[in-house]
GROMACS .gro file of C-alpha atoms in nm:
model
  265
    1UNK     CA    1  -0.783  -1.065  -5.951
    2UNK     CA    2  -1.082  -1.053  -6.156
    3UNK     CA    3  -0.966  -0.759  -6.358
    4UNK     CA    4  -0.662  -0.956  -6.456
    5UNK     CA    5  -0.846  -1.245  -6.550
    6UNK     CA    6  -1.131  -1.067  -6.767
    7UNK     CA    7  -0.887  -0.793  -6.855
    8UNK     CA    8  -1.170  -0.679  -7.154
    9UNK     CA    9  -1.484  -0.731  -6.910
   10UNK     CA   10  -1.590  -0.345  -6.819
   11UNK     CA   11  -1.539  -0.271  -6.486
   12UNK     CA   12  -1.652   0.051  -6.253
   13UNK     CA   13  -1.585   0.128  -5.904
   14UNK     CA   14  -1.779   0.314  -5.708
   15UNK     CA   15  -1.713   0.455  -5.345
   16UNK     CA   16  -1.741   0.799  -5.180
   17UNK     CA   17  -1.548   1.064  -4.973
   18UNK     CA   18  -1.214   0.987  -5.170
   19UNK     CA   19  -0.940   1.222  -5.197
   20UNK     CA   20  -0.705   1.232  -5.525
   21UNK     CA   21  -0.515   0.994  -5.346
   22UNK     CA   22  -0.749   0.714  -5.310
   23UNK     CA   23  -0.893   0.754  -5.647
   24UNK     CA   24  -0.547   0.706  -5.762
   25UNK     CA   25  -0.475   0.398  -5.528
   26UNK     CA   26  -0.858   0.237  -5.631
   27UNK     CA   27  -0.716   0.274  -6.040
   28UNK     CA   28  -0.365   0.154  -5.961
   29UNK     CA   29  -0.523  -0.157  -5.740
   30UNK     CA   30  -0.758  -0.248  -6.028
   31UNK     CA   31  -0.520  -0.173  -6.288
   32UNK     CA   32  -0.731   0.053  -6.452
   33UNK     CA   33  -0.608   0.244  -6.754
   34UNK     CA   34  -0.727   0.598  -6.859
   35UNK     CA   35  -1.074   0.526  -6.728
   36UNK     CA   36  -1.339   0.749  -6.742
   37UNK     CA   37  -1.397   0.988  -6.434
   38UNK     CA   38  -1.716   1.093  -6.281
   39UNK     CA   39  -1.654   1.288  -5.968
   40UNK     CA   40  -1.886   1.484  -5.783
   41UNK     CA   41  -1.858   1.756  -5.484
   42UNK     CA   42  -1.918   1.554  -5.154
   43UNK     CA   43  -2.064   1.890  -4.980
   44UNK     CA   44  -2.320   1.894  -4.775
   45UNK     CA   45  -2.483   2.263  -4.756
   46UNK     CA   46  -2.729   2.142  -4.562
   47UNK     CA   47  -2.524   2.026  -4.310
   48UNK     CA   48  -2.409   2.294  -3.993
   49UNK     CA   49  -2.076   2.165  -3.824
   50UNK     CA   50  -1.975   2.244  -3.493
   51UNK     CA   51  -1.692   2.149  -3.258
   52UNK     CA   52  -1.677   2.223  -2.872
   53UNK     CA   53  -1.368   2.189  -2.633
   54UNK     CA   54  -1.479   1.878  -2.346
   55UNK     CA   55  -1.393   2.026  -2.052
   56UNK     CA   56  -1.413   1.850  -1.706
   57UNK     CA   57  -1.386   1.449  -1.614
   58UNK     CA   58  -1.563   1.208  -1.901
   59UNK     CA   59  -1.833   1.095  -1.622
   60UNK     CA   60  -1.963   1.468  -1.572
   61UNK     CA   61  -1.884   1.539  -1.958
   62UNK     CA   62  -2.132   1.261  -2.050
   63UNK     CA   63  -2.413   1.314  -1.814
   64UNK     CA   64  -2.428   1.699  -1.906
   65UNK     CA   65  -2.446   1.670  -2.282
   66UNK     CA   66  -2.699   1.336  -2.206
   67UNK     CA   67  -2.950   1.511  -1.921
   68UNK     CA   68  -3.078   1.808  -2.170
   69UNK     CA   69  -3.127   1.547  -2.479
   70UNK     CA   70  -3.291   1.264  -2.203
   71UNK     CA   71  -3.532   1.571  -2.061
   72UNK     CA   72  -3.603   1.659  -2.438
   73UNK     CA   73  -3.682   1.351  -2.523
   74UNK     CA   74  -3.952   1.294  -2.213
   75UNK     CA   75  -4.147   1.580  -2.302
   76UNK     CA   76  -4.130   1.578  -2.721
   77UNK     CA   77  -4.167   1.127  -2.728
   78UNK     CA   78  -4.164   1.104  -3.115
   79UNK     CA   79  -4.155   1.491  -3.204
   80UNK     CA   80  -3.808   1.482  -3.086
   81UNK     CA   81  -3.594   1.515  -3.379
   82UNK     CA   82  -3.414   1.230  -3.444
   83UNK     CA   83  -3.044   1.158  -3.302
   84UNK     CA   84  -2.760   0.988  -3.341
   85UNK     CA   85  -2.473   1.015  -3.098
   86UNK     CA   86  -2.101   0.837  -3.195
   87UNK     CA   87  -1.972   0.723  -2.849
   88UNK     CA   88  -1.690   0.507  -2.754
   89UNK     CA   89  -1.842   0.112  -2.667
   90UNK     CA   90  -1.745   0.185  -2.340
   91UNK     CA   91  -1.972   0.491  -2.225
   92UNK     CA   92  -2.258   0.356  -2.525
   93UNK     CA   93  -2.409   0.131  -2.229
   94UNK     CA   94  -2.369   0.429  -2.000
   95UNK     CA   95  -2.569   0.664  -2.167
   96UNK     CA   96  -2.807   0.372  -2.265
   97UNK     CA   97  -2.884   0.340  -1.859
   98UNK     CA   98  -2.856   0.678  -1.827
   99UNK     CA   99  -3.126   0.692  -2.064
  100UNK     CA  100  -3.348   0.433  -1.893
  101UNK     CA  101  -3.289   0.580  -1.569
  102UNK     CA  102  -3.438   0.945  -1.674
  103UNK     CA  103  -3.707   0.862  -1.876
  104UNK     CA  104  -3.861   0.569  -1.667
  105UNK     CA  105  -4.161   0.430  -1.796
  106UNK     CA  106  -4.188   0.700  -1.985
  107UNK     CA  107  -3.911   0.554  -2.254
  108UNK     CA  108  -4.175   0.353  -2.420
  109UNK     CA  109  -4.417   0.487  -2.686
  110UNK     CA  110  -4.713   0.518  -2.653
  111UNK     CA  111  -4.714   0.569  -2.274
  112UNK     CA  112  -4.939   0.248  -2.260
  113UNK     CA  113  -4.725  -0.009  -2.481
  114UNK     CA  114  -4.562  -0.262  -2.367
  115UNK     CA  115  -4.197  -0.259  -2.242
  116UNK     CA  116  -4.040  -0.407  -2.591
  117UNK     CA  117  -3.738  -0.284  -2.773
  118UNK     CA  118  -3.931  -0.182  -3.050
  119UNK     CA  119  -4.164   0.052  -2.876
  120UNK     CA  120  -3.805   0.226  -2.662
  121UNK     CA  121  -3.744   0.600  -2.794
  122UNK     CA  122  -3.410   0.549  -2.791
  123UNK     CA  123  -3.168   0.273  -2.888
  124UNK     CA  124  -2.767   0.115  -2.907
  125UNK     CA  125  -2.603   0.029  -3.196
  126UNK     CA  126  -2.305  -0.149  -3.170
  127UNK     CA  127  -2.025  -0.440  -3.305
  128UNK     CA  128  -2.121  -0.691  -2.980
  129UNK     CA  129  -2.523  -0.714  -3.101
  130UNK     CA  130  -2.677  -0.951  -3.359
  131UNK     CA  131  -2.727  -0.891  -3.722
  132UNK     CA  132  -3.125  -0.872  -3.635
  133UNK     CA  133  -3.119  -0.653  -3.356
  134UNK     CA  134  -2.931  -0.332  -3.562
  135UNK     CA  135  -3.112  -0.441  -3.903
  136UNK     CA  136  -3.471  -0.394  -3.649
  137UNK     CA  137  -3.306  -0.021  -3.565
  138UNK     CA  138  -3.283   0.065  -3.932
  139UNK     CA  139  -3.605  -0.080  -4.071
  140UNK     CA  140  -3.749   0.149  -3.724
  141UNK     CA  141  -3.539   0.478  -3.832
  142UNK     CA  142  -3.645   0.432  -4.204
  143UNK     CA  143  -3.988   0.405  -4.091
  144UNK     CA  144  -4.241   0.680  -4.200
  145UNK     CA  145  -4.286   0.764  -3.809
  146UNK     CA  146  -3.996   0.576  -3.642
  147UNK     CA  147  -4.001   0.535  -3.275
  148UNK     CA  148  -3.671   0.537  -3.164
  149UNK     CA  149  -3.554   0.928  -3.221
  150UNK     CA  150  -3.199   0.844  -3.010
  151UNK     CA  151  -2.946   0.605  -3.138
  152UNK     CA  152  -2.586   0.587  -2.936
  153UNK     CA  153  -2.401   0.392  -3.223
  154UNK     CA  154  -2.055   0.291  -3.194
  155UNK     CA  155  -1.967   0.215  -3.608
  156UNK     CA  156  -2.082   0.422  -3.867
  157UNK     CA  157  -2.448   0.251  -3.892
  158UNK     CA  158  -2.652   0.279  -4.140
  159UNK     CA  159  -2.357   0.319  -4.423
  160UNK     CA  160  -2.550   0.280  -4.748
  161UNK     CA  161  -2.928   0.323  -4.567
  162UNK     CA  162  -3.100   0.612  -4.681
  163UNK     CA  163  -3.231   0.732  -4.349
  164UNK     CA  164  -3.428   1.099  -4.477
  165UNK     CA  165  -3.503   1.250  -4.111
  166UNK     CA  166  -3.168   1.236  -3.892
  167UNK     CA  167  -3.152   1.631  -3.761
  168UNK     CA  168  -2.891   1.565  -3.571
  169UNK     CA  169  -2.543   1.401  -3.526
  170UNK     CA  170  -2.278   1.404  -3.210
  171UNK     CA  171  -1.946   1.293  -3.170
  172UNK     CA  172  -1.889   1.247  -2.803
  173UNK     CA  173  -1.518   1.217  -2.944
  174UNK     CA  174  -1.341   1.234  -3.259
  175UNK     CA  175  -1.302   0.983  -3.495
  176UNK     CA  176  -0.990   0.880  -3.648
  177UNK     CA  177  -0.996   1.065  -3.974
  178UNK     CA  178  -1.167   1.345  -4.182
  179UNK     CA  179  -1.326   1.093  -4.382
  180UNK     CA  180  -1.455   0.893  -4.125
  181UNK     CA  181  -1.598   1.211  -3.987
  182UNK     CA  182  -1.758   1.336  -4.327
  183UNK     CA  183  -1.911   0.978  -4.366
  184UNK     CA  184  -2.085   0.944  -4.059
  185UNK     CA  185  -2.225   1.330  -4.066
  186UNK     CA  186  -2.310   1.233  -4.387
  187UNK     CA  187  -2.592   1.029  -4.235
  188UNK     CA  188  -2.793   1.354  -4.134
  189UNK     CA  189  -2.982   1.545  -4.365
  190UNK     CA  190  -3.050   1.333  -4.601
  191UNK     CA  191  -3.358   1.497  -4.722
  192UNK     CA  192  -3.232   1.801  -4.791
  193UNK     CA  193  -3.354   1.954  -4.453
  194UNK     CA  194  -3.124   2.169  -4.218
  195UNK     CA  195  -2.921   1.909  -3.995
  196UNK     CA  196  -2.639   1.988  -3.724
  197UNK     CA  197  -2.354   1.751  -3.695
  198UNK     CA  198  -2.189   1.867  -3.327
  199UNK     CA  199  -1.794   1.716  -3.227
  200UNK     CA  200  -1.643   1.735  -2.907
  201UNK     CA  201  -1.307   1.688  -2.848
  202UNK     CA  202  -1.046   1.751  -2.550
  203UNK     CA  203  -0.595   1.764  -2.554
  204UNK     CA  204  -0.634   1.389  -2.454
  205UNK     CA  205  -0.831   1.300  -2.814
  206UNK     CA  206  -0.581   1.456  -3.034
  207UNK     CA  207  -0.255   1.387  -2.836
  208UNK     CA  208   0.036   1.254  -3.049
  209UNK     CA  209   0.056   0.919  -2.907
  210UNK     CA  210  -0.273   0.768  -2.942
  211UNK     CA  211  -0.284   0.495  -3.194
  212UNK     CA  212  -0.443   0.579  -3.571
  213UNK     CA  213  -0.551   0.956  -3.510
  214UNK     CA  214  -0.467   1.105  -3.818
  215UNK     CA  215  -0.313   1.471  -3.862
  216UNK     CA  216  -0.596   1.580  -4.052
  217UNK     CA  217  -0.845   1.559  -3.774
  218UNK     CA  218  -0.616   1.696  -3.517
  219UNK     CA  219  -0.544   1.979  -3.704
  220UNK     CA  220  -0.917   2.000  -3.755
  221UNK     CA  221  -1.022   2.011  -3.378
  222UNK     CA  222  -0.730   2.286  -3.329
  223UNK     CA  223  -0.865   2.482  -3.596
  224UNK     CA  224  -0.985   2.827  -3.463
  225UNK     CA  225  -0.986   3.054  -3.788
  226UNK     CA  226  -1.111   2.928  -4.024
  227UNK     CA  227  -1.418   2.764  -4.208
  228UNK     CA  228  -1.506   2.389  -4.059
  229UNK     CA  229  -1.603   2.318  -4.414
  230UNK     CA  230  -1.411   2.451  -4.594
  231UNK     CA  231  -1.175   2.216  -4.405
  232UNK     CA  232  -1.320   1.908  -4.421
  233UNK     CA  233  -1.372   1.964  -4.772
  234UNK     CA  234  -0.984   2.034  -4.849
  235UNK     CA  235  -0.865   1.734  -4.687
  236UNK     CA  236  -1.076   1.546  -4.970
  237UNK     CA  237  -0.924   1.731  -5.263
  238UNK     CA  238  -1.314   1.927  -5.316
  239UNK     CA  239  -1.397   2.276  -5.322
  240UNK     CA  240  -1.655   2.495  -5.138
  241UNK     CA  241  -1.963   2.576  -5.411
  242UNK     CA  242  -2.059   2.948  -5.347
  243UNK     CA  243  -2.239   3.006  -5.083
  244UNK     CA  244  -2.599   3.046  -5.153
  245UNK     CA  245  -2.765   3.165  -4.794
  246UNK     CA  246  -2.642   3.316  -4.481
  247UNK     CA  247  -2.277   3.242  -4.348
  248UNK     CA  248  -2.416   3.128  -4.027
  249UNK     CA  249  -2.554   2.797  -4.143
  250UNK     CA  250  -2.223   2.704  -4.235
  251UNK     CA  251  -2.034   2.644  -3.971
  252UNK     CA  252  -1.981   2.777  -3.601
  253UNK     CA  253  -1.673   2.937  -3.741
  254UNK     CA  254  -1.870   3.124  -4.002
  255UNK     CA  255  -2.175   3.172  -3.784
  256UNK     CA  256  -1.934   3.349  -3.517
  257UNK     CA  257  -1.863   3.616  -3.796
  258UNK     CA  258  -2.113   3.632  -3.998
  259UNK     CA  259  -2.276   3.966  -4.021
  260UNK     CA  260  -2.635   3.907  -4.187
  261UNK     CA  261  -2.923   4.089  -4.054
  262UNK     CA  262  -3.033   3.822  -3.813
  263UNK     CA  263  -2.703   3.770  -3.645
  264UNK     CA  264  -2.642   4.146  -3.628
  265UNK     CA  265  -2.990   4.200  -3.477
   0.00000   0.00000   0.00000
């Protein structure tokens, strides 16, 4: 509306992750005409994907990937590298419990501090809590030495923060789409650093009839030969820069074949 009103007022639009389709939806929407385009390659070399079949019952699912992070997290407090897990709202407080249940007394930090959210090692974010509890998470996680080193988030937090230290993120599921995928991987790594973004799936996820799963990230979970990447990166209209290092920090696809000297050691 504003365009059409100040049709001679400049106008750019920013966003990220868009394929040739959005970007030609955003310039039709705004009516823009013959604008200039600066488009850059949303890849994230830094980034290592991986995707594992769920196997087994969601209860015994959840409390295998969650008893090797919890024990982790006991013995390294803040030297654990810091986690986010995607989770559906309904399993967010399990893990959370989970969570308190393992660690004890022992989820606070430093072992004498009081029992307060702030000093927890681990952490929810989700739609249900107030605007000051998950802006407290992020001013914690964008801390010099945050605290909290586990987050089970249910939205893509933190869109727009630049958190530097997240090693690690995990889908417990898939998201809808490829571009909600990209975008919250995207929060890992963001200071150049190697990060692993990890997404487990199962038939049930990807199955025809459940509301808003896209084709794109069904075909992705059922890929089996081919690049993750390389992937992701077609289904937003971008190409794969050369590769620079090994194969195997690519992709568990890649790092299955890849023949470097380390691998083939």
């Amino acid at each position: 509306m504003l365009c059409a009103i100040f049709p001679n007022v400049p106008v750019v639009a920013l966003t990220a992750t868009a394929s040739k389709t959005d970007i030609s939806s955003i310039k039709e929407s705004l009516n823009l005409r013959n604008p200039l385009e600066v488009i850059g390659n949303p890849n994230r070399p830094n980034i290592h994907y991986k995707k594992v079949f769920r196997k087994g019952e969601d209860i015994e699912f959840f409390e295998e990937l969650l008893q090797p992070i919890a024990c982790d997290l006991k013995a390294k407090t803040v030297n654990y590298p810091i986690t986010i897990m995607y989770l559906p709202l309904r399993w967010c407080g399990f893990a959370f419990k989970f969570f308190e249940r393992n660690l004890g007394n022992e989820q606070y930090y430093p072992s004498n501090a009081q029992p307060l959210p702030e000093n927890r090692l681990f952490a929810q974010y989700h739609a249900p809590q107030t605007s000051a509890m998950k802006d407290q998470i992020l001013k914690e996680l964008s801390s010099a030495v945050s605290k909290v080193r586990v987050v089970f988030a249910t939205v893509a937090m933190g869109m727009g923060v630049d958190i530097q230290s997240i090693r690690t993120v995990i889908h417990a599921e898939p998201p809808r789409t490829v571009r909600e995928y990209f975008q919250e991987t995207g929060r890992a790594g963001r200071d150049g650093k190697l990060a692993h973004a990890v997404l487990y799936y199962n038939n049930r996820d990807i199955a025809k009839h459940r509301e808003g799963m896209s084709d794109n990230i069904r075909n992705f979970c059922r890929l089996e030969d081919g690049c993750l990447r390389k992937f992701l990166l077609s289904c937003l209209d971008a190409k794969v820069p050369d590769t620079k290092g090994p194969s195997h920090l690519c992709c568990s696809y890649c790092e299955s074949v890849c023949k470097c000297p380390d691998c083939m050691a």
